Coordinates of C-alpha atoms in Angstrom, one line a residue:
G151 CA -1.5 -24.6 -82.5
Q152 CA -4.1 -22.5 -80.8
T153 CA -7.6 -23.6 -80.2
V154 CA -10.2 -20.8 -80.0
A155 CA -13.8 -21.9 -78.9
N156 CA -16.4 -19.5 -78.1
Y157 CA -20.2 -19.0 -78.2
H158 CA -22.6 -16.1 -77.9
H159 CA -26.3 -16.5 -77.1
D160 CA -29.2 -14.1 -77.7
D161 CA -31.3 -15.1 -74.7
E162 CA -31.1 -18.8 -75.6
H163 CA -29.4 -19.8 -72.5
G164 CA -28.0 -23.3 -72.5
A165 CA -27.9 -24.1 -76.3
E166 CA -24.6 -22.6 -76.9
R167 CA -22.8 -24.5 -74.1
R168 CA -24.4 -27.7 -75.2
L169 CA -23.6 -27.2 -78.9
L170 CA -19.9 -26.2 -78.1
R171 CA -19.7 -29.3 -75.9
Y172 CA -21.2 -31.6 -78.7
M173 CA -18.6 -30.2 -81.1
Q174 CA -15.7 -30.8 -78.7
D175 CA -17.0 -34.3 -77.9
N176 CA -17.1 -35.1 -81.7
S177 CA -13.8 -33.4 -82.5
I178 CA -15.5 -31.0 -84.8
V179 CA -12.7 -28.5 -85.5
N180 CA -12.1 -25.7 -87.9
T181 CA -15.8 -25.0 -88.1
V182 CA -18.1 -22.2 -87.3
V183 CA -21.6 -23.0 -86.6
V184 CA -24.4 -20.4 -86.6
V185 CA -27.9 -21.5 -85.5
M186 CA -30.8 -19.2 -86.2
R187 CA -34.1 -20.3 -84.7
W188 CA -37.4 -19.0 -85.2
M189 CA -40.6 -20.9 -84.2
G190 CA -43.1 -18.1 -84.3
N191 CA -45.5 -18.8 -81.3
R192 CA -44.6 -22.4 -81.0
H193 CA -42.8 -23.6 -78.0
I194 CA -40.7 -26.6 -78.5
G195 CA -39.1 -27.0 -75.1
L196 CA -36.1 -29.1 -74.4
Q197 CA -36.2 -30.9 -77.8
R198 CA -34.7 -27.8 -79.4
F199 CA -31.3 -29.0 -78.1
T200 CA -31.7 -32.3 -79.7
I201 CA -32.8 -30.8 -82.9
M202 CA -29.9 -28.4 -83.0
E203 CA -27.4 -31.1 -82.3
S204 CA -28.9 -33.1 -85.0
L205 CA -28.6 -30.3 -87.4
V206 CA -25.0 -29.7 -86.6
N207 CA -24.2 -33.3 -87.0
Q208 CA -26.0 -33.4 -90.4
V209 CA -24.1 -30.4 -91.8
V210 CA -20.7 -31.7 -90.6
N211 CA -21.3 -35.1 -92.2
D212 CA -22.5 -33.4 -95.4
L213 CA -19.1 -31.3 -95.4
D214 CA -17.0 -34.3 -94.8
S215 CA -18.5 -36.3 -97.6
E216 CA -17.7 -33.5 -100.2

């Protein structure tokens, strides 16, 4: 009956809170999400949040369909 929700960022401020909120809003439970991001010298700006949310959603949907 206990809910544990936490995040850790490695100088990626904002993404962790946004992904946790996304998971809470979509009732994604009993799930651990690890996002590793490397873009080399490319800067993708704010679209990175949308990309991360989309990938989390895709993975959760794939797991639900198994």
